[in-house]
C-alpha atoms as a PDB file:
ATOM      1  CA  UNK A   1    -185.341 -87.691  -4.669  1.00  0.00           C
ATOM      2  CA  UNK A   2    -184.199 -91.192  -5.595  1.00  0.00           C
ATOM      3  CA  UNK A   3    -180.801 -91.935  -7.494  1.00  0.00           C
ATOM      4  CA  UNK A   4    -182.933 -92.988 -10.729  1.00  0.00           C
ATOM      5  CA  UNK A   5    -184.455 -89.738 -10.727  1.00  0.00           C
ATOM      6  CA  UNK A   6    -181.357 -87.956 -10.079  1.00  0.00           C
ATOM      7  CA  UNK A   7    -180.134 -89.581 -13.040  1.00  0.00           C
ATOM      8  CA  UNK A   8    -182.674 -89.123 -15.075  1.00  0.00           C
ATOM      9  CA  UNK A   9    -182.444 -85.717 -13.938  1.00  0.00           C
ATOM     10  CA  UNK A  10    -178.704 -85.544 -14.809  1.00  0.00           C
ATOM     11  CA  UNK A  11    -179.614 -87.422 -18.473  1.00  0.00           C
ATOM     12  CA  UNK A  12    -181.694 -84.649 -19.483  1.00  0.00           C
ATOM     13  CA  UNK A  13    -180.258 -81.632 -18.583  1.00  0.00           C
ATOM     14  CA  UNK A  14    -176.782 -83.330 -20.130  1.00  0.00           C
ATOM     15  CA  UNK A  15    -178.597 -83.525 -23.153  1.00  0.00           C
ATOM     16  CA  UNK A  16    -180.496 -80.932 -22.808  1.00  0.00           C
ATOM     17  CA  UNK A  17    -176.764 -79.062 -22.419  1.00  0.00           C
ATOM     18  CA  UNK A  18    -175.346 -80.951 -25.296  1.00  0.00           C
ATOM     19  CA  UNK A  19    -178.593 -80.032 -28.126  1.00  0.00           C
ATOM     20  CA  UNK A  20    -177.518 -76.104 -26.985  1.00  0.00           C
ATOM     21  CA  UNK A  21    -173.679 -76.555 -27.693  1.00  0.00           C
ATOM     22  CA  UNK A  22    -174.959 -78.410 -30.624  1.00  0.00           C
ATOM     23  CA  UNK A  23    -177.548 -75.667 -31.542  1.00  0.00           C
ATOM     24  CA  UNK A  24    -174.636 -72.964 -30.912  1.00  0.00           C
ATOM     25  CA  UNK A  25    -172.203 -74.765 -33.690  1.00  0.00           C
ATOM     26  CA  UNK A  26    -174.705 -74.958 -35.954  1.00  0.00           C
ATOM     27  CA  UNK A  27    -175.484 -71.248 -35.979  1.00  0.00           C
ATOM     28  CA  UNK A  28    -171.665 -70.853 -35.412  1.00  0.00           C
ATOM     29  CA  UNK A  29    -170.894 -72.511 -38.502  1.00  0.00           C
ATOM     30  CA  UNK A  30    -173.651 -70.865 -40.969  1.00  0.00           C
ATOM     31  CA  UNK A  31    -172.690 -67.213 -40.278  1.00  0.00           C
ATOM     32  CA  UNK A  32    -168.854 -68.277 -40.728  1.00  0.00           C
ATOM     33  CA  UNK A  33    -170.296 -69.713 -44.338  1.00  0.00           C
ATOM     34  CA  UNK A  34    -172.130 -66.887 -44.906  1.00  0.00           C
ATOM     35  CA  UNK A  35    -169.290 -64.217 -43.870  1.00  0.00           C
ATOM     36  CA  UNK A  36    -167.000 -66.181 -46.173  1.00  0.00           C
ATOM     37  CA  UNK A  37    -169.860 -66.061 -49.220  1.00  0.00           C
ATOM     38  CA  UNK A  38    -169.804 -62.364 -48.840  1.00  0.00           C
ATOM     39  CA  UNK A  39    -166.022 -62.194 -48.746  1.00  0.00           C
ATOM     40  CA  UNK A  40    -165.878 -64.751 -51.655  1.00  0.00           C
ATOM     41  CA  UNK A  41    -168.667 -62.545 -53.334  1.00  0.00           C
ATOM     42  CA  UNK A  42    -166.765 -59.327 -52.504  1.00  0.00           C
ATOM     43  CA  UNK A  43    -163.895 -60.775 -54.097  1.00  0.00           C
ATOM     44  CA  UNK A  44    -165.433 -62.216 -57.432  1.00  0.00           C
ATOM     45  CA  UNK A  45    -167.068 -58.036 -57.822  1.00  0.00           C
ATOM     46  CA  UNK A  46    -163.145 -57.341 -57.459  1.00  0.00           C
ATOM     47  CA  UNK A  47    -161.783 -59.635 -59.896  1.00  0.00           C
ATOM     48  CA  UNK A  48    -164.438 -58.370 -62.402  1.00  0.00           C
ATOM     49  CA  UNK A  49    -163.984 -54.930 -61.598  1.00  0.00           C
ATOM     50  CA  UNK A  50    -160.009 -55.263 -61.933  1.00  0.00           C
ATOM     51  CA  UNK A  51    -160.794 -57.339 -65.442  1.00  0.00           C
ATOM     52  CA  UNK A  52    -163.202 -55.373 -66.681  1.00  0.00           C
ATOM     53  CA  UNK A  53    -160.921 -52.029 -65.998  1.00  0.00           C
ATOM     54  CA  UNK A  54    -158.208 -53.900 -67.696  1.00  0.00           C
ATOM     55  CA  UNK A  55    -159.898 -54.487 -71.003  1.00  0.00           C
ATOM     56  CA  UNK A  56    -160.671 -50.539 -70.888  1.00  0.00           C
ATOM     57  CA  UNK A  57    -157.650 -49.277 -70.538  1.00  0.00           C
ATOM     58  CA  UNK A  58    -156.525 -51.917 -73.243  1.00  0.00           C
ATOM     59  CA  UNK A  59    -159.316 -50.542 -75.661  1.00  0.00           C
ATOM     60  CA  UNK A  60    -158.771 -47.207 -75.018  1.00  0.00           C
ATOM     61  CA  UNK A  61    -154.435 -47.860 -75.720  1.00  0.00           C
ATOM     62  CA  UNK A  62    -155.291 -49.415 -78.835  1.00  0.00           C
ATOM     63  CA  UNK A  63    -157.844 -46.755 -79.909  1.00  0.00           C
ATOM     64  CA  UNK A  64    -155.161 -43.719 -78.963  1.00  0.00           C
ATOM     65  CA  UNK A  65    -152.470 -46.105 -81.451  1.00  0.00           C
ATOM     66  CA  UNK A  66    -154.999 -46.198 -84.224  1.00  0.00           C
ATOM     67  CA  UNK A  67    -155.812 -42.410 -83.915  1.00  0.00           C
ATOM     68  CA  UNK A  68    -151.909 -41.935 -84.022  1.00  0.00           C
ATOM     69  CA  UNK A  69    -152.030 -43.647 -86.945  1.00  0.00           C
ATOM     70  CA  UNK A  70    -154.992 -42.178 -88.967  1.00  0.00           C
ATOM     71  CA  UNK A  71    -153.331 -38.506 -87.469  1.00  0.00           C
ATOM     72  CA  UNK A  72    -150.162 -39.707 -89.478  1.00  0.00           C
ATOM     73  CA  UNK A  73    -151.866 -41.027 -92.625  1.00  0.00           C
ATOM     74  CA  UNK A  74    -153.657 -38.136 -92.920  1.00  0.00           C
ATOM     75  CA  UNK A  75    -150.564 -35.806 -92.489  1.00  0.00           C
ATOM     76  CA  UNK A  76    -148.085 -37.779 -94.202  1.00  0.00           C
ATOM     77  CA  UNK A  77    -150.030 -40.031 -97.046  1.00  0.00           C
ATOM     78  CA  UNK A  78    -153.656 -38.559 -97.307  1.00  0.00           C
ATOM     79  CA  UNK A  79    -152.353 -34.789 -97.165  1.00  0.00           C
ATOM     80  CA  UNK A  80    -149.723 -35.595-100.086  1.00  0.00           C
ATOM     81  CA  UNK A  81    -152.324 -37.145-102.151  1.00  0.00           C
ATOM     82  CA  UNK A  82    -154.163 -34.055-102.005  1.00  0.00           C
ATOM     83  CA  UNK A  83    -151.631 -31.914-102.884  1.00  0.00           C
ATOM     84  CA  UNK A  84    -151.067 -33.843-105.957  1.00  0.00           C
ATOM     85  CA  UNK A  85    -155.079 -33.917-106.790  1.00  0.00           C
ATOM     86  CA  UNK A  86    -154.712 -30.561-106.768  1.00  0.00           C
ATOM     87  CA  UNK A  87    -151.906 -29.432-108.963  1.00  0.00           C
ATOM     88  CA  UNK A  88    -153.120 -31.876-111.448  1.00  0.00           C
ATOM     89  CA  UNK A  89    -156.636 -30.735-111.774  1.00  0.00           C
ATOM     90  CA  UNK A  90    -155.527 -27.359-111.748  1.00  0.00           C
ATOM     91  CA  UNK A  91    -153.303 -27.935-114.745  1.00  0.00           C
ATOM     92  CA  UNK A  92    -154.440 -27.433-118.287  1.00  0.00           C
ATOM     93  CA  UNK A  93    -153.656 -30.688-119.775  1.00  0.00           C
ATOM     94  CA  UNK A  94    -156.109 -33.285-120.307  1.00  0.00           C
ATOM     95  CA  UNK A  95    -153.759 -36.312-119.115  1.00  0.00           C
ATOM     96  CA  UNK A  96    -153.010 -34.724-115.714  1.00  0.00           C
ATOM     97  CA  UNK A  97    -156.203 -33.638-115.247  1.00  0.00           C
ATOM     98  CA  UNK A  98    -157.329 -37.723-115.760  1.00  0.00           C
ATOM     99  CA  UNK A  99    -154.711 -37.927-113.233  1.00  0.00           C
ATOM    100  CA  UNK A 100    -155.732 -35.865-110.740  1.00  0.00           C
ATOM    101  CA  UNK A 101    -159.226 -37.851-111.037  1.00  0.00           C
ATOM    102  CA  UNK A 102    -157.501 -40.947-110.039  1.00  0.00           C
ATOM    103  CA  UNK A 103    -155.439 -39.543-107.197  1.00  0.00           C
ATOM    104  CA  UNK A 104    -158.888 -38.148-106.102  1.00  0.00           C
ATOM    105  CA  UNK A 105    -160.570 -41.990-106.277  1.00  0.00           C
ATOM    106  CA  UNK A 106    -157.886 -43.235-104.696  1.00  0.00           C
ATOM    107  CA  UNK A 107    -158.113 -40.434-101.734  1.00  0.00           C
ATOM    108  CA  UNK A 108    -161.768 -41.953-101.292  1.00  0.00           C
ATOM    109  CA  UNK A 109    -160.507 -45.309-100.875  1.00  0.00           C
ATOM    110  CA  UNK A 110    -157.306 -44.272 -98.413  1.00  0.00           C
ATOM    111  CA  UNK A 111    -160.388 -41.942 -96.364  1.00  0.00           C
ATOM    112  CA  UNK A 112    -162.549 -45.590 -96.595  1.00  0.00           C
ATOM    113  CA  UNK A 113    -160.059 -47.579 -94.919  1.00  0.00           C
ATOM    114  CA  UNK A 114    -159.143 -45.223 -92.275  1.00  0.00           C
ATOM    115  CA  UNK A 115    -162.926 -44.339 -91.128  1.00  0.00           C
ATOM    116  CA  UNK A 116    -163.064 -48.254 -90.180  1.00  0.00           C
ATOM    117  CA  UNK A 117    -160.505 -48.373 -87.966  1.00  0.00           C
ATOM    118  CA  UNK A 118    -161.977 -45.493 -85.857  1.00  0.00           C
ATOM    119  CA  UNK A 119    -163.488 -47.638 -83.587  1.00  0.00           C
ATOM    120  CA  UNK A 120    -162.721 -51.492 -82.849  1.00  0.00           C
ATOM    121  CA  UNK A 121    -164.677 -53.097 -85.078  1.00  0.00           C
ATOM    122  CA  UNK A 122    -161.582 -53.947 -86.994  1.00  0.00           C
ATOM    123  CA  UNK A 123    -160.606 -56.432 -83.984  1.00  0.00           C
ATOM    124  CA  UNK A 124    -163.430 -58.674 -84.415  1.00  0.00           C
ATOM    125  CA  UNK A 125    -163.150 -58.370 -88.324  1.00  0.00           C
ATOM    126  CA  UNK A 126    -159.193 -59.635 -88.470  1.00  0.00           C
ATOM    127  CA  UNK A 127    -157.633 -62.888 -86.510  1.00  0.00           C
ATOM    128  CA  UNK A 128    -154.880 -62.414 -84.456  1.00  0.00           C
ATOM    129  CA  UNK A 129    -152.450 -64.282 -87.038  1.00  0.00           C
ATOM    130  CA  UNK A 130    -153.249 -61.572 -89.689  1.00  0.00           C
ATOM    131  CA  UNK A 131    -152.994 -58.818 -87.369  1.00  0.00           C
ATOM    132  CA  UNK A 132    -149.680 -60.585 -86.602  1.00  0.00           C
ATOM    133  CA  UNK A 133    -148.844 -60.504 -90.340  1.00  0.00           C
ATOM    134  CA  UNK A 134    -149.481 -56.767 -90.593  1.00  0.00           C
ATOM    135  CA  UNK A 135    -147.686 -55.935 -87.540  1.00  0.00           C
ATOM    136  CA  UNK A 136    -144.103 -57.717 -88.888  1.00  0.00           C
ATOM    137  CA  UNK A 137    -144.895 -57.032 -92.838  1.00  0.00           C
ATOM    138  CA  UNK A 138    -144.951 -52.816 -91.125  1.00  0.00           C
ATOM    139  CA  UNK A 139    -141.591 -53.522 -89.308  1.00  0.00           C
ATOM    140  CA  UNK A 140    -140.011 -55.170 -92.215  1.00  0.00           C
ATOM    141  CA  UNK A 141    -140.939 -52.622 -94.794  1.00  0.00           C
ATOM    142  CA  UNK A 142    -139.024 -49.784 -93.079  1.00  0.00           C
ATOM    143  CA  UNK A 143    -136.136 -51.833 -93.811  1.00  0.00           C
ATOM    144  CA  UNK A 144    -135.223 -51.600 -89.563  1.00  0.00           C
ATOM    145  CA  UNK A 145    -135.281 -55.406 -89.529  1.00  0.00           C
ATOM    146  CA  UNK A 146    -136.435 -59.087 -90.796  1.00  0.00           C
ATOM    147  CA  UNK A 147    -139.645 -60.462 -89.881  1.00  0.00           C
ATOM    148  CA  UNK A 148    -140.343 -64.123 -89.399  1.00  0.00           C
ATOM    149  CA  UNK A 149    -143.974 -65.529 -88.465  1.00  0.00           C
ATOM    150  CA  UNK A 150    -144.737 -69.595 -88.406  1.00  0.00           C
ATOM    151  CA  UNK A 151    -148.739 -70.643 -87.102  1.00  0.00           C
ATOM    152  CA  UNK A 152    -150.353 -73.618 -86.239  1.00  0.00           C
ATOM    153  CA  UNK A 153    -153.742 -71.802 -86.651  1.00  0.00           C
ATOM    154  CA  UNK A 154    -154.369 -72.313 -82.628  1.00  0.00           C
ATOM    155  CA  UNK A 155    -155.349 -69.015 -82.262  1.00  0.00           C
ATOM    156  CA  UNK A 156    -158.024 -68.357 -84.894  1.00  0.00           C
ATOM    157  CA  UNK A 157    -160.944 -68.722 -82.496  1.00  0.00           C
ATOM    158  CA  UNK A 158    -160.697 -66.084 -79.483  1.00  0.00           C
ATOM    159  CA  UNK A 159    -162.874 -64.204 -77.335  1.00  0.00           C
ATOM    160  CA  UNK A 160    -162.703 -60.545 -78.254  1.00  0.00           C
ATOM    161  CA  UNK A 161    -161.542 -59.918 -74.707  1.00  0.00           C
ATOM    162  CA  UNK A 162    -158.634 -62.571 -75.336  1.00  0.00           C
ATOM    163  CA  UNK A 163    -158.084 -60.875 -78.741  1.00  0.00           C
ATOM    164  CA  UNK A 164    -157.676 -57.386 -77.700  1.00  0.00           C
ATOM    165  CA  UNK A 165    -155.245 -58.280 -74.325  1.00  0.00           C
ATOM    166  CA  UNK A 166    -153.192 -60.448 -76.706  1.00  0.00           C
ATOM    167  CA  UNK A 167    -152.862 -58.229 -79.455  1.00  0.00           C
ATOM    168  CA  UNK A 168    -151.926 -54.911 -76.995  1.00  0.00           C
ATOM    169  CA  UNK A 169    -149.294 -57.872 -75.458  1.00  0.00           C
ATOM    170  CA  UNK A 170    -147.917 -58.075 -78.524  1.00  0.00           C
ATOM    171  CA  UNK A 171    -147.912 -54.467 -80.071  1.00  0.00           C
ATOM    172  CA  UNK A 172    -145.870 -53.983 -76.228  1.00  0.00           C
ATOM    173  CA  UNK A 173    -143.640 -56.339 -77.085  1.00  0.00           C
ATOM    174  CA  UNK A 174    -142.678 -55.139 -80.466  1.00  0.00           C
ATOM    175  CA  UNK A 175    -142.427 -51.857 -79.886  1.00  0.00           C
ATOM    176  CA  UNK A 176    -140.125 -52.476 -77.050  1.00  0.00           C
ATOM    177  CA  UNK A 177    -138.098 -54.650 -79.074  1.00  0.00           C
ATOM    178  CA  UNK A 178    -137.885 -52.021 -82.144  1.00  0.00           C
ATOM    179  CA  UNK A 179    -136.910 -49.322 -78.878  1.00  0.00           C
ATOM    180  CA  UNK A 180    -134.241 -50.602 -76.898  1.00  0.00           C
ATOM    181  CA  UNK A 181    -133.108 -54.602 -78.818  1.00  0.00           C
ATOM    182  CA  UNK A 182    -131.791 -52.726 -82.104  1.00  0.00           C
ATOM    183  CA  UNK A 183    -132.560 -56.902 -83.629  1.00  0.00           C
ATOM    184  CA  UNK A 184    -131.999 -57.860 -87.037  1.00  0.00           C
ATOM    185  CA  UNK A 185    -134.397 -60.093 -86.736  1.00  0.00           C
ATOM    186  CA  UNK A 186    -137.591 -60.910 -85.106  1.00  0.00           C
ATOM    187  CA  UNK A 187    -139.467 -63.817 -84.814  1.00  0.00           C
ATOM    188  CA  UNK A 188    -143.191 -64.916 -83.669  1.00  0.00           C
ATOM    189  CA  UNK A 189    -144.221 -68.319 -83.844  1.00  0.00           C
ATOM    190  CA  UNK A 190    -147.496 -69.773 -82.918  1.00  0.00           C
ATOM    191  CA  UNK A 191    -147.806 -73.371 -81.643  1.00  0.00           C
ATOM    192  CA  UNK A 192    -150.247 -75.833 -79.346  1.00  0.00           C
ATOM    193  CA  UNK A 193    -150.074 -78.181 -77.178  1.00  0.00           C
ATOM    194  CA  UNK A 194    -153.480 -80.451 -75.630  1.00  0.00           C
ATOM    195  CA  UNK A 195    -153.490 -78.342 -72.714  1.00  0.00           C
ATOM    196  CA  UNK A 196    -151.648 -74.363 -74.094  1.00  0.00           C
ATOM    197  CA  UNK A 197    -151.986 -72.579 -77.071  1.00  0.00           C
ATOM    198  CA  UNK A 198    -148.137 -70.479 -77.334  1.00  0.00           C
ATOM    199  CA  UNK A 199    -146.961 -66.966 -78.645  1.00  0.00           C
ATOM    200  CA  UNK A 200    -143.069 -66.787 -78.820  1.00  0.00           C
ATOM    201  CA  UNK A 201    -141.902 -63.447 -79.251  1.00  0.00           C
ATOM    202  CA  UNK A 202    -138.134 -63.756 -80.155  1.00  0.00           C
ATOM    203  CA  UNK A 203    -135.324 -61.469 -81.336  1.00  0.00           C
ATOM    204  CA  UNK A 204    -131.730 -61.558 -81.770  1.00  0.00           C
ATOM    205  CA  UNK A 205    -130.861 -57.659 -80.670  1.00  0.00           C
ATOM    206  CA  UNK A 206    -128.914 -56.457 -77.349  1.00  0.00           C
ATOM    207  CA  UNK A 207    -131.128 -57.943 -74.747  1.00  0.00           C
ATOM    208  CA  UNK A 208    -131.191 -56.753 -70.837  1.00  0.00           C
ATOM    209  CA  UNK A 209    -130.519 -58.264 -67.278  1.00  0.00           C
ATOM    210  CA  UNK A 210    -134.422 -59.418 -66.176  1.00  0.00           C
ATOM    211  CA  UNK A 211    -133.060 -58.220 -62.447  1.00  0.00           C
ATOM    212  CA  UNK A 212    -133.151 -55.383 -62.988  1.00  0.00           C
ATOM    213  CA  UNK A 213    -136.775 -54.912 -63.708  1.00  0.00           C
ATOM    214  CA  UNK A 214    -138.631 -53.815 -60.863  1.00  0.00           C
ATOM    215  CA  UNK A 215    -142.821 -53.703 -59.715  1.00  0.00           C
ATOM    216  CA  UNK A 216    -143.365 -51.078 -61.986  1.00  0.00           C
ATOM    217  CA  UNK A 217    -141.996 -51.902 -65.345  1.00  0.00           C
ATOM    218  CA  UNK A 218    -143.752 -52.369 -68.144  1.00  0.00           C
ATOM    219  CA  UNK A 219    -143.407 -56.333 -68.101  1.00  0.00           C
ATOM    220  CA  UNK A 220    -145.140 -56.749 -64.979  1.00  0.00           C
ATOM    221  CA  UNK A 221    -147.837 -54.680 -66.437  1.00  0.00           C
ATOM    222  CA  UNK A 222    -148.312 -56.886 -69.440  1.00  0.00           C
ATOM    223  CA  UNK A 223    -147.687 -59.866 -67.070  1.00  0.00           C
ATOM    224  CA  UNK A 224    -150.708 -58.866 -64.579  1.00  0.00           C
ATOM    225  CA  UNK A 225    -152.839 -58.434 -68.241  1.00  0.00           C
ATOM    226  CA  UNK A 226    -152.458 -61.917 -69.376  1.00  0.00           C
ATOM    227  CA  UNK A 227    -153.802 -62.939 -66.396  1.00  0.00           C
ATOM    228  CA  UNK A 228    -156.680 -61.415 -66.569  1.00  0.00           C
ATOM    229  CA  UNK A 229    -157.249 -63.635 -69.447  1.00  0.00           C
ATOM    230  CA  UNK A 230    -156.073 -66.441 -67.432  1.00  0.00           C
ATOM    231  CA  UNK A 231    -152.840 -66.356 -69.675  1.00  0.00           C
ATOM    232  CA  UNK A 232    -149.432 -66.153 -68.605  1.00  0.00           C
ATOM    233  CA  UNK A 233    -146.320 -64.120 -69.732  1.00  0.00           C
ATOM    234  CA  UNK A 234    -142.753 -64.998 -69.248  1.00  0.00           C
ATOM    235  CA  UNK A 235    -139.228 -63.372 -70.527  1.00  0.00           C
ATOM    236  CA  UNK A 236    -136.004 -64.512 -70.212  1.00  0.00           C
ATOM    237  CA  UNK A 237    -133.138 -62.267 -71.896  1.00  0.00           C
ATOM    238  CA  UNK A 238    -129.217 -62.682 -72.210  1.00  0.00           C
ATOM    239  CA  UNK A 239    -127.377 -59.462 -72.956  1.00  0.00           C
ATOM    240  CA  UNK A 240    -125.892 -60.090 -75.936  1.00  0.00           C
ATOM    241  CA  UNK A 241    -128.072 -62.127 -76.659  1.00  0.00           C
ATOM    242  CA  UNK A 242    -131.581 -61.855 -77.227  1.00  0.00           C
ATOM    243  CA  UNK A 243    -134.991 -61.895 -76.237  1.00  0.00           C
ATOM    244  CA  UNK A 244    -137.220 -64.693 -75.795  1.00  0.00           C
ATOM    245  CA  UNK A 245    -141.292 -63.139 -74.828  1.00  0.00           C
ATOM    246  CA  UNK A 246    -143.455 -66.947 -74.424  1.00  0.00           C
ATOM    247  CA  UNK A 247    -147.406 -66.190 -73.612  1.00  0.00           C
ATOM    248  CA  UNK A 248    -149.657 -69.527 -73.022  1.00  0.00           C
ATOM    249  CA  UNK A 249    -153.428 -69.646 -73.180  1.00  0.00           C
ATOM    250  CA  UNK A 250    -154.880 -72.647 -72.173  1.00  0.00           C
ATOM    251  CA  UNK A 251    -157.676 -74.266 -74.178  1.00  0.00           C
END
């Protein structure tokens, strides 16, 4: 065999050699793509299993409150009105009688009101400033403490999943102030920037040390919620001093 054909020889099984390595990184490559588009894929099902949990237990939380509620209304202002219908209607006297007839009209109306917030329709029927407005206006009229709310209107248009985490946020963080701050005041105000919409949540009552909240606490809970909105929650507190709740949801 000559030295030209021994090279030639050489040439070809070199590339020969070289299309197989080749051939071998190509394959190589595509199943790593494809393992990572399953693990990507895996994850995605994950995230919108996780979200889709979240905004359960969120419905359900808000449905158990508004059952609370219609259990006390119906004890406490429904139940009275009754009793009143019926001493009135029972009486002999044409004027309490007439009476009775209105306390039984305005029974109707109370029953009305309460049979629409048995289920959630009432979340896509009310923005998130009035629910806001409801919330504080309840507070205040117990006389526990002053209510403040200022709006920039940002949040008027929200997905109902963005409505319902935000508005379970915020319940949490009320209710936790009226438990444990003891504020004479509280304060939400609503603002915008280009790039955030902003809730602050802020009250003037006994505050806590933040490091001493741990994994489990109820702020990391309504932390991991926001994101699932891909919202954020932050808290800073002084004892002493205060609370200060911010949650941001970009545009």
């Amino acid at each position: 065999m000559s030295e030209q054909e021994s090279q030639f020889l050489l040439i070809l099984f070199g590339g020969i050699f070289f299309a197989f390595l080749m051939s071998v990184f190509v394959v190589a490559m595509v199943f790593i793509h494809r393992q990572r588009q399953v693990q990507n894929r895996q994850k995605l099902d994950q995230i919108r299993v996780e979200h889709e949990k979240t905004l359960l237990n969120v419905e359900n939380e808000i449905q158990q409150e508004t059952l609370t509620h219609i259990g006390r209304e119906l004890h406490d202002n429904i139940g009275q009105l009754l009793s009143l219908a019926k001493l009135n209607l029972h009486s002999q006297k044409p004027e309490k009688q007439a009476e009775g007839k209105e306390y039984i009209n305005q029974i109707i109306k109370e029953v009305r009101a309460l049979s629409k917030t048995l289920n959630l329709d009432w979340v896509e029927s009310i923005s998130l400033d009035e629910f806001i407005q409801q919330q504080l206006e309840k507070i205040k009229s117990t006389g526990y403490c002053e209510t403040s709310l200022s709006s920039d209107g940002s949040f008027l248009e929200l997905k109902k999943d963005q409505k319902l985490v935000l508005i379970r946020v915020i319940q949490e963080s009320l209710n936790n102030a009226i438990k444990h701050a003891h504020p004479e005041l509280i304060i939400i105000q609503i603002s915008s920037n280009q790039a955030f919409r902003k809730i602050e949540i802020i009250d003037d009552g006994a505050g806590f040390d933040i490091t001493q909240q741990t994994s489990g606490s109820g702020m990391f809970n309504l932390k991991k919620r926001m994101e699932t909105i891909n919202g954020s929650f932050n808290l800073t507190s002084v004892v002493g001093k205060g609370t200060h709740i911010t949650l941001e949801l970009p545009f």
